[in-house]
PDB file of C-alpha atoms in Angstrom:
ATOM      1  CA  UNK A 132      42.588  29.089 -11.173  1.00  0.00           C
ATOM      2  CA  UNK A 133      43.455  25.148 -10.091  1.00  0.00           C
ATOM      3  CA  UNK A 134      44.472  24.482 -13.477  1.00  0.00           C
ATOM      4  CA  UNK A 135      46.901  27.566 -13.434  1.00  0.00           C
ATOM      5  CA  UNK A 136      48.710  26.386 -10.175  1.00  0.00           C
ATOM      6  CA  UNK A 137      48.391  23.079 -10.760  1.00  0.00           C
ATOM      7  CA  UNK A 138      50.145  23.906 -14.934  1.00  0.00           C
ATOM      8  CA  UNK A 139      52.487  26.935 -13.162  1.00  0.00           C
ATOM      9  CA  UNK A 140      53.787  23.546 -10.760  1.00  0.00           C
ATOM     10  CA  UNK A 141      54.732  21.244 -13.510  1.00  0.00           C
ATOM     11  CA  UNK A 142      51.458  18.648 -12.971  1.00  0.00           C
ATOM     12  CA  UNK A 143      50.510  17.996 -16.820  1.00  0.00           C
ATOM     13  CA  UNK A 144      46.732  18.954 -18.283  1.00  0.00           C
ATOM     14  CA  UNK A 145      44.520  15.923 -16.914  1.00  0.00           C
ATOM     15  CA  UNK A 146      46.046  15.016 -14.004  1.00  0.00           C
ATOM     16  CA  UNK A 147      43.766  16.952 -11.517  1.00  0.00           C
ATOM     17  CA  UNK A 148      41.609  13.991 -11.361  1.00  0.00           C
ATOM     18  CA  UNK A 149      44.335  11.776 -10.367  1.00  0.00           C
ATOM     19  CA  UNK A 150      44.499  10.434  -6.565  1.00  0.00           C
ATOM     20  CA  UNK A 151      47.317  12.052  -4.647  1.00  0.00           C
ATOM     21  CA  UNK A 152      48.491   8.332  -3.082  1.00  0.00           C
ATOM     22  CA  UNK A 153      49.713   7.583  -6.505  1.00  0.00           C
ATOM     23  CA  UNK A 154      52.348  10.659  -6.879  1.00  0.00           C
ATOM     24  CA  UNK A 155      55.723  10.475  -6.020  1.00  0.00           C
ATOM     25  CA  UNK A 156      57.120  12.241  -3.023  1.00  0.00           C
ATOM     26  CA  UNK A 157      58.300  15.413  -5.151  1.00  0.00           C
ATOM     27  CA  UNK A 158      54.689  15.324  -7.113  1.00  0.00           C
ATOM     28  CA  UNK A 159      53.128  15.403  -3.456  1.00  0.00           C
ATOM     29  CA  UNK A 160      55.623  17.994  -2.311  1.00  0.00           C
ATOM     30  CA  UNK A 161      54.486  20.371  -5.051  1.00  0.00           C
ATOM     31  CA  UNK A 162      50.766  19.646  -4.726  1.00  0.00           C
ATOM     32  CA  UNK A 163      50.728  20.692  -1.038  1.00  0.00           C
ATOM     33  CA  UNK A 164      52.644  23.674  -2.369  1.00  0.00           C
ATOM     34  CA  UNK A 165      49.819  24.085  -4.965  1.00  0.00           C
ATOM     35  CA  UNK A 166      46.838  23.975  -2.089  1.00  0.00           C
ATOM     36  CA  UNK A 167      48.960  26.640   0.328  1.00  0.00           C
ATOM     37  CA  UNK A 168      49.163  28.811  -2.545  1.00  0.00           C
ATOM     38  CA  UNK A 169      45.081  28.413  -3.499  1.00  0.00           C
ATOM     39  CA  UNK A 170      44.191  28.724   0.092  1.00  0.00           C
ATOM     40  CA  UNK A 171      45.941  32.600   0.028  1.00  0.00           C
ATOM     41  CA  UNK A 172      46.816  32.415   3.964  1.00  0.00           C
ATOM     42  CA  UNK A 173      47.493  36.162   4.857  1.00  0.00           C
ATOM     43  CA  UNK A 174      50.937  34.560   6.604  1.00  0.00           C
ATOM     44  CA  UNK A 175      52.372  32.093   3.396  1.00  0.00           C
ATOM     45  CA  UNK A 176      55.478  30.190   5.186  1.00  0.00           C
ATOM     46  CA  UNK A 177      57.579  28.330   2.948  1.00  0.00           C
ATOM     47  CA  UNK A 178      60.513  25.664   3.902  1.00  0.00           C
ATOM     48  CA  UNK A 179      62.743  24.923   0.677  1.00  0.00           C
ATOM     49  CA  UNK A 180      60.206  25.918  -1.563  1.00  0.00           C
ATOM     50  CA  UNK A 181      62.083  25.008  -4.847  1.00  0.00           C
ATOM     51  CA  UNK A 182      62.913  21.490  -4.267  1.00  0.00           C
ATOM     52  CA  UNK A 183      61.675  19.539  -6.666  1.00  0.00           C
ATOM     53  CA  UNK A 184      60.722  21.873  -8.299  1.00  0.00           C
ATOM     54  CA  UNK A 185      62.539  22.368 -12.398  1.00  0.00           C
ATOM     55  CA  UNK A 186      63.513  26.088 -14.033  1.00  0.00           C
ATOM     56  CA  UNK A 187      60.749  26.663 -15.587  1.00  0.00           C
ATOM     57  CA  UNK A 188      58.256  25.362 -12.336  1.00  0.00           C
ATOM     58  CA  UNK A 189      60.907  27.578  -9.917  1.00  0.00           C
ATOM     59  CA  UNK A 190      60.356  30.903 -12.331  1.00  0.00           C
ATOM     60  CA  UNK A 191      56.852  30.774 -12.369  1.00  0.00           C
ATOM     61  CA  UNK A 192      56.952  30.632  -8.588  1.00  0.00           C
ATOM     62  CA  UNK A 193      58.887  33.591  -8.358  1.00  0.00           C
ATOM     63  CA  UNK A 194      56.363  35.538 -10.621  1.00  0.00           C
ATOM     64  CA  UNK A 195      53.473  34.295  -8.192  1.00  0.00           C
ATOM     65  CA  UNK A 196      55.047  35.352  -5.269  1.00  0.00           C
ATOM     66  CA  UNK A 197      56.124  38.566  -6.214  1.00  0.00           C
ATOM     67  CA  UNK A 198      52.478  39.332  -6.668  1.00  0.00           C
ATOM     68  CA  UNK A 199      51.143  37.526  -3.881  1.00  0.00           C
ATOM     69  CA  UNK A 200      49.225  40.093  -1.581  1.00  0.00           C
ATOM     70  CA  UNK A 201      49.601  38.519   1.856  1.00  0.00           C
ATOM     71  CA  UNK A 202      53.123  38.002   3.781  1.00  0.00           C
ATOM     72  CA  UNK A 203      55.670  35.310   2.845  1.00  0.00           C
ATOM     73  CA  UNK A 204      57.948  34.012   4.740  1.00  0.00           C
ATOM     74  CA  UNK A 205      60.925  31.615   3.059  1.00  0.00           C
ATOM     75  CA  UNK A 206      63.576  29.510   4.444  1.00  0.00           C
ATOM     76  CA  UNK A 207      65.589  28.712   1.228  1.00  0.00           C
ATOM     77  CA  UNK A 208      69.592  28.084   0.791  1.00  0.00           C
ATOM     78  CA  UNK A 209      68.732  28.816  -2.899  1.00  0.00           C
ATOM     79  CA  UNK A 210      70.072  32.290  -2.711  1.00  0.00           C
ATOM     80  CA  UNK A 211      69.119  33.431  -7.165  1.00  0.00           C
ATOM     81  CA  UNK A 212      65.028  32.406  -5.982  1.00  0.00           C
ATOM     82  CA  UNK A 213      65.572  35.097  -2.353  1.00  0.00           C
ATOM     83  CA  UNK A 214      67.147  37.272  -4.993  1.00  0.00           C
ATOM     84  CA  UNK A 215      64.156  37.452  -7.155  1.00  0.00           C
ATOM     85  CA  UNK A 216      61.292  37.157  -4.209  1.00  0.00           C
ATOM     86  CA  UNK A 217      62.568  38.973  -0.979  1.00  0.00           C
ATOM     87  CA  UNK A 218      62.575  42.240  -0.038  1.00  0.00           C
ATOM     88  CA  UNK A 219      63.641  42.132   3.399  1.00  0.00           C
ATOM     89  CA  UNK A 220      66.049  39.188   5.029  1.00  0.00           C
ATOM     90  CA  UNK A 221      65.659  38.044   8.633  1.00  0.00           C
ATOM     91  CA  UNK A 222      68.731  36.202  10.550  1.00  0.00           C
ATOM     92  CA  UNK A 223      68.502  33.967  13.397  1.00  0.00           C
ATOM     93  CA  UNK A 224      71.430  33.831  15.223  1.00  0.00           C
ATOM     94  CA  UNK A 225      72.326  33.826  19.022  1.00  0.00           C
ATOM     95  CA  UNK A 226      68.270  33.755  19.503  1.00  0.00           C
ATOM     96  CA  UNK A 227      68.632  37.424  18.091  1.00  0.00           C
ATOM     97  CA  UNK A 228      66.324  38.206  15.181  1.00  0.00           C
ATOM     98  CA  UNK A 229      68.233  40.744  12.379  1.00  0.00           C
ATOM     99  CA  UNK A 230      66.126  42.138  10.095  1.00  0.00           C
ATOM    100  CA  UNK A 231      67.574  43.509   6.917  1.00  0.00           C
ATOM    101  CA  UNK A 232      66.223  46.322   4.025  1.00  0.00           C
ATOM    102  CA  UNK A 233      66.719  44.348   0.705  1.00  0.00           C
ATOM    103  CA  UNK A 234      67.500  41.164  -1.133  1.00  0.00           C
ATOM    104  CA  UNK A 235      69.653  38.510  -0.426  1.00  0.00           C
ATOM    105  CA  UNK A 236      72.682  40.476  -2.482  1.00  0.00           C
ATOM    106  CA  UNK A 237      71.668  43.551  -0.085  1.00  0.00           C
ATOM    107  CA  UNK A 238      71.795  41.191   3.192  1.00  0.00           C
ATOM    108  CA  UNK A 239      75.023  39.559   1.945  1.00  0.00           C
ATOM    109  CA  UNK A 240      76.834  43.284   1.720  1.00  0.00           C
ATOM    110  CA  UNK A 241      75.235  44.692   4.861  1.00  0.00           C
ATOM    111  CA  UNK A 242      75.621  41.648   7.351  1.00  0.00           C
ATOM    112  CA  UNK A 243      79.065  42.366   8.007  1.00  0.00           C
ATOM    113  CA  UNK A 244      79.346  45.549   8.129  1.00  0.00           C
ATOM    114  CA  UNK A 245      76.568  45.566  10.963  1.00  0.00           C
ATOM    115  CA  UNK A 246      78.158  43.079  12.591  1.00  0.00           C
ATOM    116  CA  UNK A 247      81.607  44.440  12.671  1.00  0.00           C
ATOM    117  CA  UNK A 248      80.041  48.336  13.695  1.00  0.00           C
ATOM    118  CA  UNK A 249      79.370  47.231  17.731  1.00  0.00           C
ATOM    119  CA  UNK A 250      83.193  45.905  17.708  1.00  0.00           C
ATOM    120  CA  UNK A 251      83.944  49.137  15.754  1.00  0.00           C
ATOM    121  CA  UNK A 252      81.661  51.808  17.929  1.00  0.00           C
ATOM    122  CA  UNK A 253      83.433  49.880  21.079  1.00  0.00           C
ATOM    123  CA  UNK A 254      86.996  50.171  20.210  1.00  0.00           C
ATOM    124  CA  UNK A 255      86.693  53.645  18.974  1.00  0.00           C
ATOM    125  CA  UNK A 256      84.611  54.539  21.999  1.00  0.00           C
ATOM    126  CA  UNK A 257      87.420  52.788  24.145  1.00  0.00           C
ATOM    127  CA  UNK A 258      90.217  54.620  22.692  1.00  0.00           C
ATOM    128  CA  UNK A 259      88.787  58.497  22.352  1.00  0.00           C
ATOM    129  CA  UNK A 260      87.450  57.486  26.544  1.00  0.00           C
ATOM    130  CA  UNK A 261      91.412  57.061  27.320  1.00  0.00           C
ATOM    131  CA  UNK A 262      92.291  59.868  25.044  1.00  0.00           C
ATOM    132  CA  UNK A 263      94.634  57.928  23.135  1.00  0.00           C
ATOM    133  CA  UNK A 264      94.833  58.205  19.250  1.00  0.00           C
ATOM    134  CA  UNK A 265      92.243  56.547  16.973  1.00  0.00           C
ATOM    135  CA  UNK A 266      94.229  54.005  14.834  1.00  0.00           C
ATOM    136  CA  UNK A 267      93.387  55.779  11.688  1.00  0.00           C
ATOM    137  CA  UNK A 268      94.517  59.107  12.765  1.00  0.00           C
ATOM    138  CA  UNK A 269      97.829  57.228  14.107  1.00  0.00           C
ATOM    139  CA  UNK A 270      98.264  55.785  10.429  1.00  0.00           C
ATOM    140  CA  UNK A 271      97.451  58.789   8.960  1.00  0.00           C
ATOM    141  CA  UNK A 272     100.542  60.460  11.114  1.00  0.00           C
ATOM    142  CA  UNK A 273     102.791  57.826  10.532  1.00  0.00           C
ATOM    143  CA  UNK A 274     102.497  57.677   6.878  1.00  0.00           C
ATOM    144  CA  UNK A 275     102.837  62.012   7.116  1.00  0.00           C
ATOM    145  CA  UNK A 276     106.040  61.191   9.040  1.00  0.00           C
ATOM    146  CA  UNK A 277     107.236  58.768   6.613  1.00  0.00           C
ATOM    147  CA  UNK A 278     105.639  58.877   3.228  1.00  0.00           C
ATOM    148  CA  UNK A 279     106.392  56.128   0.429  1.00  0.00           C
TER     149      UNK A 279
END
């Protein structure tokens, strides 16, 4: 099972016996990445977890954590990998937490549209609470009036 996460990282057949003061920072980077993923913590958190990491490394770290059983929890501007390994998004923002149903495509449609609906819910609230006309129902009346 080393060997596999060790291969699946990019660290060549014969290496395991190499001491880790000797790697470069990206080697070392991807070997801590390697022991998180043999430990199996039931909470997996993950800054950036595809730097330095090539296609073929990236891929077969998708594939892993697709089938990993515990949570996972990734911080990642590399929006193709969230694509292939979330199934739920979380923002941060105004020390609110947002949690959203789907992939980073999903979040990317969704976000506004749940941010504009408060604005939305308030100005339509506004204007049906002073009994004046909604602004669709005006533009529907004007164009009636006045038809192109």
């Amino acid at each position: 099972r080393i060997q596999g996460v060790l291969a699946g990282l990019g660290f060549a057949k014969g290496r395991e016996d190499q001491p880790a003061h000797i790697l470069s920072g990206g080697e070392k980077t991807r070997l801590c990445l390697a022991r998180l993923l043999l430990t199996q913590p039931d909470l997996l958190m993950l800054d950036e977890p595809t730097n330095h990491l090539d296609l073929e490394a990236v891929q077969w770290l998708e594939e892993t954590l697709r089938k990993y059983r515990g949570t996972v929890l990734v911080i990642s501007h590399d929006r193709y990998f969230m694509n292939a390994v979330c199934d739920s998004m979380a923002e941060l923002s105004m020390r609110r937490l947002t949690q959203y149903e789907g992939n980073y495509d999903q979040f990317a449609v969704k976000r506004p549209v749940l941010i504009a609906a408060p604005h939305l819910q308030f100005v339509a609230g506004l204007l049906v609470h002073r009994n004046e006309p909604c602004p669709m129902a005006l533009y529907q009346s004007v164009n009636a009036q006045h038809p192109l």
